[in-house]
GROMACS .gro file of C-alpha atoms in nm:
model
  265
    1MET     CA    1  10.254  31.565  13.415
    2LYS     CA    2  10.257  31.410  13.762
    3ARG     CA    3  10.257  31.063  13.610
    4MET     CA    4  10.537  31.152  13.371
    5GLY     CA    5  10.736  31.298  13.659
    6MET     CA    6  10.685  30.982  13.863
    7ILE     CA    7  10.792  30.762  13.572
    8PHE     CA    8  11.100  30.975  13.513
    9ARG     CA    9  11.197  30.962  13.881
   10ALA     CA   10  11.143  30.584  13.888
   11LYS     CA   11  11.360  30.537  13.578
   12ALA     CA   12  11.628  30.765  13.718
   13ASN     CA   13  11.622  30.587  14.054
   14LYS     CA   14  11.659  30.248  13.886
   15ALA     CA   15  11.946  30.372  13.670
   16LEU     CA   16  12.121  30.522  13.973
   17ASP     CA   17  12.071  30.204  14.172
   18ARG     CA   18  12.224  30.004  13.888
   19ALA     CA   19  12.521  30.242  13.861
   20GLU     CA   20  12.578  30.275  14.236
   21ASP     CA   21  12.866  30.083  14.389
   22PRO     CA   22  12.834  30.047  14.770
   23ARG     CA   23  13.212  30.050  14.806
   24GLU     CA   24  13.241  30.385  14.632
   25THR     CA   25  12.954  30.524  14.843
   26LEU     CA   26  13.126  30.414  15.164
   27ASP     CA   27  13.455  30.567  15.054
   28TYR     CA   28  13.278  30.893  14.973
   29SER     CA   29  13.107  30.899  15.315
   30TYR     CA   30  13.439  30.832  15.486
   31GLN     CA   31  13.598  31.115  15.291
   32LYS     CA   32  13.321  31.351  15.401
   33GLN     CA   33  13.369  31.251  15.764
   34LEU     CA   34  13.740  31.318  15.735
   35GLU     CA   35  13.665  31.662  15.593
   36LEU     CA   36  13.427  31.734  15.884
   37LEU     CA   37  13.689  31.616  16.132
   38GLN     CA   38  13.943  31.843  15.968
   39LYS     CA   39  13.705  32.140  16.004
   40VAL     CA   40  13.653  32.063  16.374
   41ARG     CA   41  14.027  32.044  16.430
   42ARG     CA   42  14.072  32.371  16.245
   43GLY     CA   43  13.807  32.528  16.471
   44VAL     CA   44  13.988  32.400  16.779
   45ALA     CA   45  14.310  32.552  16.648
   46ASP     CA   46  14.140  32.887  16.581
   47VAL     CA   47  13.986  32.897  16.930
   48ALA     CA   48  14.318  32.804  17.086
   49THR     CA   49  14.486  33.082  16.888
   50SER     CA   50  14.230  33.338  17.011
   51ARG     CA   51  14.272  33.216  17.367
   52LYS     CA   52  14.648  33.249  17.340
   53ARG     CA   53  14.612  33.602  17.207
   54LEU     CA   54  14.391  33.697  17.503
   55GLU     CA   55  14.644  33.550  17.742
   56LEU     CA   56  14.914  33.772  17.591
   57GLN     CA   57  14.691  34.078  17.624
   58LEU     CA   58  14.611  33.986  17.984
   59ASN     CA   59  14.978  33.954  18.063
   60GLN     CA   60  15.045  34.297  17.914
   61LEU     CA   61  14.754  34.461  18.101
   62GLN     CA   62  14.855  34.296  18.427
   63SER     CA   63  15.210  34.418  18.374
   64GLN     CA   64  15.089  34.774  18.311
   65SER     CA   65  14.859  34.754  18.613
   66GLY     CA   66  15.148  34.653  18.836
   67LYS     CA   67  15.361  34.929  18.692
   68LEU     CA   68  15.091  35.193  18.762
   69GLU     CA   69  15.056  35.065  19.116
   70ASP     CA   70  15.429  35.108  19.174
   71GLN     CA   71  15.419  35.456  19.024
   72GLY     CA   72  15.128  35.553  19.256
   73ARG     CA   73  15.317  35.436  19.560
   74LYS     CA   74  15.628  35.627  19.460
   75ALA     CA   75  15.422  35.944  19.395
   76LEU     CA   76  15.248  35.910  19.731
   77ALA     CA   77  15.584  35.860  19.902
   78LEU     CA   78  15.705  36.184  19.743
   79GLY     CA   79  15.397  36.367  19.861
   80ARG     CA   80  15.240  36.387  19.517
   81GLU     CA   81  14.897  36.267  19.603
   82ASP     CA   82  14.755  36.395  19.280
   83LEU     CA   83  14.994  36.181  19.073
   84ALA     CA   84  14.922  35.885  19.294
   85ARG     CA   85  14.546  35.932  19.238
   86GLU     CA   86  14.595  35.952  18.860
   87ALA     CA   87  14.805  35.639  18.854
   88LEU     CA   88  14.545  35.453  19.060
   89SER     CA   89  14.267  35.574  18.825
   90ARG     CA   90  14.452  35.438  18.523
   91ARG     CA   91  14.516  35.117  18.707
   92ALA     CA   92  14.142  35.082  18.780
   93ALA     CA   93  14.061  35.125  18.409
   94LEU     CA   94  14.318  34.858  18.322
   95GLN     CA   95  14.170  34.628  18.584
   96GLN     CA   96  13.831  34.662  18.416
   97GLN     CA   97  13.987  34.558  18.083
   98VAL     CA   98  14.163  34.271  18.257
   99THR     CA   99  13.832  34.155  18.402
  100ASP     CA  100  13.665  34.165  18.059
  101LEU     CA  101  13.954  33.978  17.897
  102GLU     CA  102  13.950  33.716  18.170
  103THR     CA  103  13.579  33.660  18.105
  104GLN     CA  104  13.647  33.621  17.731
  105HIS     CA  105  13.940  33.394  17.806
  106ALA     CA  106  13.723  33.168  18.020
  107THR     CA  107  13.458  33.155  17.746
  108LEU     CA  108  13.715  33.070  17.479
  109GLN     CA  109  13.871  32.810  17.702
  110GLY     CA  110  13.532  32.645  17.751
  111GLU     CA  111  13.467  32.648  17.374
  112GLU     CA  112  13.809  32.501  17.314
  113GLU     CA  113  13.742  32.219  17.556
  114LYS     CA  114  13.407  32.148  17.393
  115LEU     CA  115  13.558  32.145  17.045
  116THR     CA  116  13.844  31.927  17.161
  117LEU     CA  117  13.600  31.677  17.312
  118ALA     CA  118  13.388  31.686  16.995
  119ALA     CA  119  13.697  31.631  16.782
  120GLN     CA  120  13.796  31.332  16.994
  121ARG     CA  121  13.447  31.182  16.970
  122LEU     CA  122  13.433  31.245  16.597
  123GLN     CA  123  13.776  31.089  16.557
  124ALA     CA  124  13.655  30.777  16.739
  125LYS     CA  125  13.344  30.762  16.517
  126VAL     CA  126  13.553  30.807  16.202
  127ASP     CA  127  13.790  30.528  16.309
  128ALA     CA  128  13.496  30.298  16.383
  129PHE     CA  129  13.333  30.386  16.051
  130ARG     CA  130  13.657  30.316  15.868
  131THR     CA  131  13.681  29.970  16.025
  132LYS     CA  132  13.317  29.896  15.944
  133LYS     CA  133  13.361  30.035  15.593
  134GLU     CA  134  13.653  29.807  15.516
  135THR     CA  135  13.463  29.508  15.657
  136ILE     CA  136  13.157  29.585  15.445
  137LYS     CA  137  13.372  29.638  15.135
  138ALA     CA  138  13.552  29.307  15.185
  139THR     CA  139  13.222  29.125  15.241
  140TYR     CA  140  13.066  29.287  14.935
  141THR     CA  141  13.367  29.202  14.717
  142ALA     CA  142  13.362  28.840  14.835
  143ALA     CA  143  12.987  28.811  14.774
  144GLN     CA  144  13.025  28.967  14.430
  145ALA     CA  145  13.304  28.726  14.339
  146GLN     CA  146  13.105  28.430  14.470
  147THR     CA  147  12.802  28.538  14.269
  148ARG     CA  148  13.006  28.572  13.950
  149ILE     CA  149  13.164  28.231  14.001
  150GLY     CA  150  12.822  28.076  14.059
  151GLU     CA  151  12.682  28.244  13.749
  152ALA     CA  152  12.981  28.126  13.546
  153PHE     CA  153  12.939  27.766  13.663
  154SER     CA  154  12.565  27.771  13.603
  155GLY     CA  155  12.601  27.946  13.267
  156ILE     CA  156  12.353  28.224  13.346
  157SER     CA  157  12.605  28.508  13.332
  158GLU     CA  158  12.613  28.727  13.022
  159GLU     CA  159  12.972  28.638  12.930
  160MET     CA  160  12.928  28.262  12.974
  161GLY     CA  161  12.588  28.282  12.804
  162ASP     CA  162  12.750  28.428  12.494
  163VAL     CA  163  13.020  28.159  12.502
  164GLY     CA  164  12.758  27.886  12.540
  165LEU     CA  165  12.560  28.019  12.243
  166ALA     CA  166  12.877  28.033  12.031
  167ILE     CA  167  12.961  27.672  12.120
  168GLN     CA  168  12.607  27.561  12.042
  169ARG     CA  169  12.615  27.735  11.703
  170ALA     CA  170  12.952  27.578  11.621
  171GLU     CA  171  12.824  27.230  11.713
  172ASP     CA  172  12.510  27.280  11.504
  173LYS     CA  173  12.709  27.390  11.200
  174THR     CA  174  12.953  27.099  11.241
  175ALA     CA  175  12.668  26.848  11.262
  176GLN     CA  176  12.503  27.005  10.958
  177LEU     CA  177  12.823  26.983  10.752
  178GLN     CA  178  12.883  26.623  10.858
  179ALA     CA  179  12.528  26.527  10.761
  180ARG     CA  180  12.564  26.701  10.425
  181ALA     CA  181  12.896  26.528  10.353
  182GLY     CA  182  12.749  26.187  10.440
  183ALA     CA  183  12.446  26.249  10.218
  184ILE     CA  184  12.665  26.349   9.923
  185ASP     CA  185  12.879  26.036   9.966
  186GLU     CA  186  12.569  25.817   9.966
  187LEU     CA  187  12.431  25.986   9.654
  188LEU     CA  188  12.762  25.949   9.471
  189ALA     CA  189  12.786  25.582   9.566
  190SER     CA  190  12.432  25.513   9.448
  191GLY     CA  191  12.487  25.697   9.119
  192ALA     CA  192  12.221  25.957   9.185
  193LEU     CA  193  12.489  26.228   9.145
  194ASP     CA  194  12.762  26.241   8.882
  195ASP     CA  195  13.122  26.287   8.989
  196GLN     CA  196  13.246  26.571   8.765
  197SER     CA  197  13.609  26.495   8.846
  198GLY     CA  198  13.580  26.137   8.722
  199MET     CA  199  13.753  26.007   9.034
  200HIS     CA  200  13.453  25.845   9.198
  201LYS     CA  201  13.354  25.492   9.085
  202ASP     CA  202  13.086  25.256   9.204
  203ASP     CA  203  13.155  24.897   9.322
  204ILE     CA  204  13.080  24.729   8.986
  205GLN     CA  205  13.311  24.957   8.789
  206ALA     CA  206  13.586  24.913   9.045
  207GLU     CA  207  13.562  24.533   9.018
  208LEU     CA  208  13.573  24.547   8.636
  209ASP     CA  209  13.879  24.772   8.644
  210ARG     CA  210  14.055  24.535   8.882
  211LEU     CA  211  13.994  24.230   8.664
  212SER     CA  212  14.096  24.416   8.348
  213GLY     CA  213  14.415  24.539   8.514
  214GLY     CA  214  14.509  24.187   8.622
  215THR     CA  215  14.461  24.052   8.265
  216ASP     CA  216  14.679  24.324   8.115
  217VAL     CA  217  14.958  24.237   8.357
  218GLU     CA  218  14.948  23.868   8.265
  219LEU     CA  219  14.959  23.945   7.891
  220GLU     CA  220  15.251  24.183   7.936
  221LEU     CA  221  15.439  23.921   8.136
  222GLN     CA  222  15.392  23.656   7.859
  223ARG     CA  223  15.510  23.902   7.594
  224MET     CA  224  15.827  23.979   7.785
  225LYS     CA  225  15.901  23.606   7.833
  226ALA     CA  226  15.860  23.545   7.457
  227GLU     CA  227  16.099  23.828   7.374
  228LEU     CA  228  16.360  23.697   7.615
  229ALA     CA  229  16.334  23.346   7.469
  230GLY     CA  230  16.390  23.490   7.118
  231GLY     CA  231  16.076  23.340   6.979
  232GLY     CA  232  15.956  23.419   6.627
  233SER     CA  233  15.619  23.456   6.468
  234GLY     CA  234  15.500  23.130   6.614
  235ASP     CA  235  15.556  23.264   6.955
  236ARG     CA  236  15.366  23.577   6.865
  237GLN     CA  237  15.076  23.359   6.746
  238ALA     CA  238  15.098  23.167   7.071
  239ILE     CA  239  15.096  23.488   7.265
  240GLU     CA  240  14.809  23.618   7.062
  241GLY     CA  241  14.628  23.287   7.115
  242GLY     CA  242  14.707  23.320   7.483
  243GLN     CA  243  14.569  23.668   7.480
  244ALA     CA  244  14.247  23.543   7.319
  245GLN     CA  245  14.223  23.263   7.576
  246GLY     CA  246  14.293  23.511   7.854
  247GLN     CA  247  14.017  23.737   7.733
  248ASP     CA  248  13.775  23.442   7.712
  249ARG     CA  249  13.877  23.337   8.063
  250THR     CA  250  13.830  23.694   8.189
  251GLN     CA  251  13.486  23.714   8.039
  252SER     CA  252  13.393  23.379   8.188
  253GLN     CA  253  13.516  23.503   8.533
  254GLN     CA  254  13.335  23.834   8.507
  255GLN     CA  255  12.999  23.688   8.401
  256PRO     CA  256  12.919  23.486   8.716
  257GLN     CA  257  13.044  23.770   8.943
  258ASP     CA  258  12.885  24.063   8.760
  259THR     CA  259  12.544  23.910   8.713
  260PRO     CA  260  12.456  23.900   9.084
  261ARG     CA  261  12.582  24.257   9.124
  262PHE     CA  262  12.359  24.382   8.841
  263ASP     CA  263  12.068  24.183   8.985
  264LYS     CA  264  12.140  24.334   9.331
  265GLN     CA  265  12.147  24.682   9.192
   0.00000   0.00000   0.00000
């Protein structure tokens, strides 16, 4: 169980480290410091409010004390010593309250000064942390961008790696298709494969077709000349004789050319 717990904590720590963004962590820390500073300022305001309330109470008690003193003097001037004694007794009780309130006022004033000084120091620390935070964030962003650019140029990033693999696969397929097309052309030219469309011809057949086509053109030209001249049957026999001679001449031209080709093949 201890080993499983250690493995789980190691996995969780690695996952958290991978998901953690230092910029977000710095922003969160800065936000917490601002919240703490706000609490300190609120405490200063509360202490100042309590101090102000004590000052108001002190002013009221001091006013009542002065009033009782005047009343005692007036009663003593009128010969009412008993009233003067009562007024002075009440004044003494008020003076005790005034003394207690003055002690509390001094304590609150000291706490207020301490909190004010702490708030000022915390404000300075927060401002310094904010400056440092922005500097670290800018440096981290620049380093991250530089790293990504370097990975892109070197081809080791995941995105560029996928692009490089796609380009390599496309080049391999293109080379394979080109090699297959060249092999098929060579097989068709050698006669190892039959052209089902009937469009492909080897060199020997192409030469025979060219010679045959030239003979047909010559014969057609002689026939048209005979028709224009208005020749009769004699002309037809001449044309036919010319056709026979043309065929003999064609065969005699084909034989010395074709024989080396057949021997070569």
